[in-house]
Short mmCIF file of C-alpha atoms and ligand atoms in Angstrom, two decimals:
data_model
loop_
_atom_site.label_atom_id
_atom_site.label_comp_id
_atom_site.label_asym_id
_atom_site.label_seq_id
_atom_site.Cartn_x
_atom_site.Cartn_y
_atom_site.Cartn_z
CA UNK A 151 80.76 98.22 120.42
CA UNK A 152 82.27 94.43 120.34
CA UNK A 153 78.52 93.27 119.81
CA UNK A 154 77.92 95.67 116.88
CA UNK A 155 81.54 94.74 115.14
CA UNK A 156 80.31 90.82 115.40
CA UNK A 157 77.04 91.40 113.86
CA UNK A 158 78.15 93.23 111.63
CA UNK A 159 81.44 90.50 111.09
CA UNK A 160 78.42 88.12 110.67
CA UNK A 161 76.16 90.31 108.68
CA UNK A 162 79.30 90.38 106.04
CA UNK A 163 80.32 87.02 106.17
CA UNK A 164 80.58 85.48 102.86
CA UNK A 165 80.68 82.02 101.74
CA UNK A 166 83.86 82.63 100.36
CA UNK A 167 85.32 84.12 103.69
CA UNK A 168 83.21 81.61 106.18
CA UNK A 169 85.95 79.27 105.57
CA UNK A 170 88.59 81.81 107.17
CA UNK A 171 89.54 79.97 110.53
CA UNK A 172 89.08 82.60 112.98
CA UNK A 173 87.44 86.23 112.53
CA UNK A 174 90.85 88.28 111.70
CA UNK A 175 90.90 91.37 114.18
CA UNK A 176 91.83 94.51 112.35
CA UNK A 177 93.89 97.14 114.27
CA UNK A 178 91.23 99.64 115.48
CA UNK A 179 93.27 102.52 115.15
CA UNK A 180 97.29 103.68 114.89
CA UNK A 181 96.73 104.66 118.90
CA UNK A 182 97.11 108.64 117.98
CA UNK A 183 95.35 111.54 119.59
CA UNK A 184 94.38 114.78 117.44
CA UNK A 185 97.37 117.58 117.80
CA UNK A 186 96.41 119.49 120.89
CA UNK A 187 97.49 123.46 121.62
CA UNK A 188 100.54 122.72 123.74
CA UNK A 189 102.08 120.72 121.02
CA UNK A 190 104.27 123.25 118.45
CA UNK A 191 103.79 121.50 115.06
CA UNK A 192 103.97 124.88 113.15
CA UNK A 193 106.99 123.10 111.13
CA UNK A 194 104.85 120.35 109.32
CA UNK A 195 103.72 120.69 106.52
CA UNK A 196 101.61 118.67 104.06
CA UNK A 197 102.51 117.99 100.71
CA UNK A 198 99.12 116.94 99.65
CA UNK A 199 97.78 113.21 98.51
CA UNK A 200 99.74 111.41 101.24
CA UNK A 201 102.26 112.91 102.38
CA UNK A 202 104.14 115.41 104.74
CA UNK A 203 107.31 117.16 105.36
CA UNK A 204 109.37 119.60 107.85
CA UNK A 205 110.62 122.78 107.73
CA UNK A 206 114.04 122.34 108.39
CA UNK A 207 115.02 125.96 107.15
CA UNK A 208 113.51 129.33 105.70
CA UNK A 209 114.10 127.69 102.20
CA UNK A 210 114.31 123.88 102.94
CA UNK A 211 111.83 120.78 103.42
CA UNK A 212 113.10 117.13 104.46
CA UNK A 213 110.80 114.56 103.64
CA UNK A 214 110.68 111.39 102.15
CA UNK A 215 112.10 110.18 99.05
CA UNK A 216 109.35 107.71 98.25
CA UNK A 217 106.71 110.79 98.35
CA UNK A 218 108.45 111.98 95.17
CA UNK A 219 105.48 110.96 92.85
CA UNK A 220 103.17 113.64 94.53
CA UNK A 221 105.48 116.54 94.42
CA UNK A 222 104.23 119.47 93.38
CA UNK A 223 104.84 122.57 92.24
CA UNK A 224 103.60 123.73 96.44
CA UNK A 225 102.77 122.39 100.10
CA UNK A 226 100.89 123.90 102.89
CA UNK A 227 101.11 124.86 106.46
CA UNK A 228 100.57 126.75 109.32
CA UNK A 229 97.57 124.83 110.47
CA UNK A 230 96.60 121.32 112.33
CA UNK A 231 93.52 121.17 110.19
CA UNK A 232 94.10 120.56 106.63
CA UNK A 233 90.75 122.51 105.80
CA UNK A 234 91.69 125.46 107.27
CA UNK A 235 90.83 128.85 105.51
CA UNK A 236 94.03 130.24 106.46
CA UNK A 237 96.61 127.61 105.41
CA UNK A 238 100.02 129.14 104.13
CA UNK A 239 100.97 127.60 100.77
CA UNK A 240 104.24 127.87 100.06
CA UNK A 241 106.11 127.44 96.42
CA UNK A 242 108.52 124.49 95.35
CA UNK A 243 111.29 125.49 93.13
CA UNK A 244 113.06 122.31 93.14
CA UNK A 245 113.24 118.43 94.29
CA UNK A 246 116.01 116.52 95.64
CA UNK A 247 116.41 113.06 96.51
CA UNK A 248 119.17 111.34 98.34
CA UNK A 249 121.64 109.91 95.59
CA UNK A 250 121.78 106.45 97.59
CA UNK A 251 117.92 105.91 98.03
CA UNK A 252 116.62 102.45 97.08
CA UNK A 253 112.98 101.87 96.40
CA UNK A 254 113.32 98.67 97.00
CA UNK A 255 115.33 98.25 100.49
CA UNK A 256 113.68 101.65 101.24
CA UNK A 257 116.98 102.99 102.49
CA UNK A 258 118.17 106.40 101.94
CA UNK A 259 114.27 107.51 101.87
CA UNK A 260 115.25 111.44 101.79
CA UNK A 261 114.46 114.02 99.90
CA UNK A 262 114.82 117.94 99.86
CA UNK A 263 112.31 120.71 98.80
CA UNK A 264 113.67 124.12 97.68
CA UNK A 265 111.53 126.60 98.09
CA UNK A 266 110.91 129.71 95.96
CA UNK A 267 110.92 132.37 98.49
CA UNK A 268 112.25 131.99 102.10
CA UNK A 269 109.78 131.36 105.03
CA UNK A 270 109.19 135.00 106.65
CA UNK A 271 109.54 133.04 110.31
CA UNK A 272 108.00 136.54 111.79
CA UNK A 273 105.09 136.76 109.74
CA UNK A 274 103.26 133.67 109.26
CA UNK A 275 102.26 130.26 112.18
CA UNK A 276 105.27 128.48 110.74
CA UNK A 277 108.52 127.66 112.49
CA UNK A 278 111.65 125.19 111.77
CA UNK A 279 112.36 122.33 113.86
CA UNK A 280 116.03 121.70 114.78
CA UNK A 281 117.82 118.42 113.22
CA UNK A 282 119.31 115.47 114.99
CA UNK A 283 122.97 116.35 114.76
CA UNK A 284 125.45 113.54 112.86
CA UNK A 285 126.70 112.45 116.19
CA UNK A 286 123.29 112.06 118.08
CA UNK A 287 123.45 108.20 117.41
CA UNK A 288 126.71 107.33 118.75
CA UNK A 289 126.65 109.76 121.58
CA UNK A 290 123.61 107.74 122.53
CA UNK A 291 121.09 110.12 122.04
CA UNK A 292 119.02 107.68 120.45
CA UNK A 293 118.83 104.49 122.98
CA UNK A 294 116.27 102.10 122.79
CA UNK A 295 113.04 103.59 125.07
CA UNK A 296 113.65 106.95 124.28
CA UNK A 297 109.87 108.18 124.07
CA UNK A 298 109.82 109.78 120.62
CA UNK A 299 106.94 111.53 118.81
CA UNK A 300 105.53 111.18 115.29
CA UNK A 301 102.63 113.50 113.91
CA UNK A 302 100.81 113.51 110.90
CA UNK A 303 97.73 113.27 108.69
CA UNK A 304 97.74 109.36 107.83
CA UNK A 305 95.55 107.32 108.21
CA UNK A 306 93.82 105.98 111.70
CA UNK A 307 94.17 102.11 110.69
CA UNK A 308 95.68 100.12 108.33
CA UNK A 309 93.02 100.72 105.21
CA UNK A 310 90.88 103.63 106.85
CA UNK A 311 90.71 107.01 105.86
CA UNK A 312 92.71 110.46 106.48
CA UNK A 313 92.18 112.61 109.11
CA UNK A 314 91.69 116.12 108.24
CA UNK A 315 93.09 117.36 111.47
CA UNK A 316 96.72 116.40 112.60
CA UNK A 317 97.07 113.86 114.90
CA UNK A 318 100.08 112.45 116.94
CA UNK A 319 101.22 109.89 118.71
CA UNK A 320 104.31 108.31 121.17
CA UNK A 321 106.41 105.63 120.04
CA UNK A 322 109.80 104.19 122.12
CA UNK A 323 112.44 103.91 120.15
CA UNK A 324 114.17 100.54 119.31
CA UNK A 325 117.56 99.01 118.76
CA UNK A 326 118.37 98.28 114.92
CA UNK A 327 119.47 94.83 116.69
CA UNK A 328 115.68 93.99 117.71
CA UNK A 329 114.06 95.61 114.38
CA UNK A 330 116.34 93.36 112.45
CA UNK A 331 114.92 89.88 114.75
CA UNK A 332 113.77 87.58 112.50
CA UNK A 333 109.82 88.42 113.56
CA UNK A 334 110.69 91.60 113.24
CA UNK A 335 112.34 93.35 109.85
CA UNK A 336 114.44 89.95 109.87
CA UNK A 337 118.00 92.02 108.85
CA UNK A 338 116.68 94.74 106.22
CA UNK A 339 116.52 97.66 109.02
CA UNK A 340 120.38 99.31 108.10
CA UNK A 341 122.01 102.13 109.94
CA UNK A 342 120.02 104.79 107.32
CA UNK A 343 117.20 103.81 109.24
CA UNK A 344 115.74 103.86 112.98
CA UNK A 345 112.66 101.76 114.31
CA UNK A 346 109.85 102.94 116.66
CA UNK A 347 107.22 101.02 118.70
CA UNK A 348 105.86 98.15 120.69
CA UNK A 349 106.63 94.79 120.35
CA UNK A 350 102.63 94.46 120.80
CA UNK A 351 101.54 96.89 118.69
CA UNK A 352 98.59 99.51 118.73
CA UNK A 353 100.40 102.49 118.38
CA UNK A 354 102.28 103.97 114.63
CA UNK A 355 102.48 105.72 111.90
CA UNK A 356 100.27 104.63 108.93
CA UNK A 357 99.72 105.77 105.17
CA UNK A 358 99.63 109.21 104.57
CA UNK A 359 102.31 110.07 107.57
CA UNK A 360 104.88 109.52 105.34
CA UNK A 361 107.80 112.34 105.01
CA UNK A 362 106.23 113.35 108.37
CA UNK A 363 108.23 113.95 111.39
CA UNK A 364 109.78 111.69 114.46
CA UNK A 365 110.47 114.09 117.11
CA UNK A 366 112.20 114.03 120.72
CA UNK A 367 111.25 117.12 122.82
CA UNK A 368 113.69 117.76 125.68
CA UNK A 369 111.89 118.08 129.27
CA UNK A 370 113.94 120.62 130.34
CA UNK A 371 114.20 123.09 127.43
CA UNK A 372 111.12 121.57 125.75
CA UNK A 373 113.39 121.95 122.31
CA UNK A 374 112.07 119.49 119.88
CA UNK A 375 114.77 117.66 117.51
CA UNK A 376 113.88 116.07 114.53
CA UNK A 377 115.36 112.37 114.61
CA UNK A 378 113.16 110.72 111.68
CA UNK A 379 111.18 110.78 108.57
CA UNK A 380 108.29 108.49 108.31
CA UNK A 381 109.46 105.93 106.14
CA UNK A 382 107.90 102.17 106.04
CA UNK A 383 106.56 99.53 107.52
CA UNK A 384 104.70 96.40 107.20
CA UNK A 385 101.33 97.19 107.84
CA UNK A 386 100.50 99.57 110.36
CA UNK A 387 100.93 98.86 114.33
CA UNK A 388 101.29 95.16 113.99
CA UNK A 389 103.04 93.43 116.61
CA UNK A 390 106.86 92.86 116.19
CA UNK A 391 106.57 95.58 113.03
CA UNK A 392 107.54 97.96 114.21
CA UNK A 393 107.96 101.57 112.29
CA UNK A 394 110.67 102.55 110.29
CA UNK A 395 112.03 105.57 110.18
CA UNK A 396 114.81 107.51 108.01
CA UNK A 397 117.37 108.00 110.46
CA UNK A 398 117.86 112.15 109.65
CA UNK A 399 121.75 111.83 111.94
CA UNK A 400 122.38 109.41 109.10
CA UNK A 401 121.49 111.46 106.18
CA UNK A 402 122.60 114.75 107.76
CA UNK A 403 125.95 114.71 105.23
CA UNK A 404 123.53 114.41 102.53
CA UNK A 405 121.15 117.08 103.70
CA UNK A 406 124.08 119.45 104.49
CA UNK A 407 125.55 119.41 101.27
CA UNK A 408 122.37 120.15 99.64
CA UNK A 409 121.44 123.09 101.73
CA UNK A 410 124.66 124.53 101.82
CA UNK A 411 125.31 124.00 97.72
N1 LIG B 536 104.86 104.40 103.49
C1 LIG B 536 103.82 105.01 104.26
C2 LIG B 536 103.29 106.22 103.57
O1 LIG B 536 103.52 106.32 102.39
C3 LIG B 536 104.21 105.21 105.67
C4 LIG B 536 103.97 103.98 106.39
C5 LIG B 536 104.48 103.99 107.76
N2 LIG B 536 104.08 102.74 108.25
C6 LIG B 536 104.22 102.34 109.49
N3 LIG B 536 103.74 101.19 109.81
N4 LIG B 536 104.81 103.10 110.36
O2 LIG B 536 102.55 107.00 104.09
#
């Protein structure tokens, strides 16, 4: 495999790249395995050209503010494959996004679908997934290591292409204090937002993920809680950069007050 990559890194060499001091390795792949039967992702859903969400009740979706320019008028669920014959659309009646996002700091990056018709939970593959609760950050439910989950249909490396079947992958989770190191996110990660991964890399979320879910599943109960949104980050799986994550404890005001109007 390394001896076909280097012919073929020779095959394409240019003059105008030959200069390039060493042979730049691209990140093979975000590290994910496809979504396998044990693993309940019946409340993702995909919002089409990009982007994904979760059903966080029979008439709600949380995703991300910054998917806002492919909203449409419906999303799609029930399966892992994309393809799938039996995919349950479901209708958007409205959009919200958070009042306080900023495209430019990327904080705040929530938004809210309303649904036409309530989810029948009985009758169709799809579920809701339970919300980190305001206090899970300062009752230490999110420490840094935490093994967290992220799932989605982005893409497998920085520039490849989409998967048409879900995959997933686990992330730690880290301290705002070491996403905000200088050769890190060098101060911009703020308390609307939560890192995940390695300080060397190889596993993360990637384009298309975003408005996806990061997950914790309990051991014990096996109850998943949604703790993120798939948010931003500077390439994909590069050391240091770690990804970045809407911090849902943070925005659960927001989200309350919209649900509840
Ligand atoms: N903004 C991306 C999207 O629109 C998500 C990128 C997540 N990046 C990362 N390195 N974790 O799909």
């Amino acid at each position: 495999m390394k001896m076909i990559f280097l012919m073929l890194a020779t095959l394409t060499m240019t003059s105008a790249n030959a200069a390039l001091p060493a042979l730049k390795v691209v990140p093979r792949i975000v590290g994910g395995v496809e979504v396998d039967a044990k693993t309940d992702a019946s409340f993702i859903v995909s919002i089409g050209g990009g982007c994904a969400g979760s059903i966080i009740d029979a008439k709600w979706i949380l995703t991300a503010a910054h998917c806002k320019p492919l909203f449409t008028r419906a999303v799609t669920g029930g399966s892992t494959s994309l393809y799938a014959s039996d995919r349950v659309k479901l209708k958007v009646l409205k959009s919200y996004v958070h009042p306080e996002y900023s495209s430019s700091k990327s904080s705040n990056d929530f938004a809210l679908l309303e649904l036409a018709t309530p989810i029948d939970f009985e009758n169709t593959k799809l579920s809701k997934i339970e919300m980190a609760d305001s206090n899970l950050e300062t009752s230490g439910g999110l420490e840094e290591g935490t093994v967290a989950t992220v799932l989605g249909w982005g893409v497998t490396r920085e520039n490849g292409s989409q998967p048409s079947v879900m995959r997933m992958v686990d992330v730690p989770l880290v301290s705002r204090e070491r996403a905000n190191a200088r050769e890190a996110y060098n101060g911009a990660i703020n308390e609307s937002m939560i890192a995940a991964g390695y300080d060397q890399g190889g596993k993360d979320s990637c384009q298309g993920d975003s408005g996806g879910p990061l997950i914790v599943k309990d051991e014990v109960s096996k109850k998943q809680t949604l703790i993120g949104v798939v948010s931003f980050g500077e390439g994909c799986a590069r050391a240091k950069k770690y990804g970045i994550y809407s911090n849902v404890a943070y925005g659960q005001e927001w989200i309350q007050k919209v649900i509840n109007k």
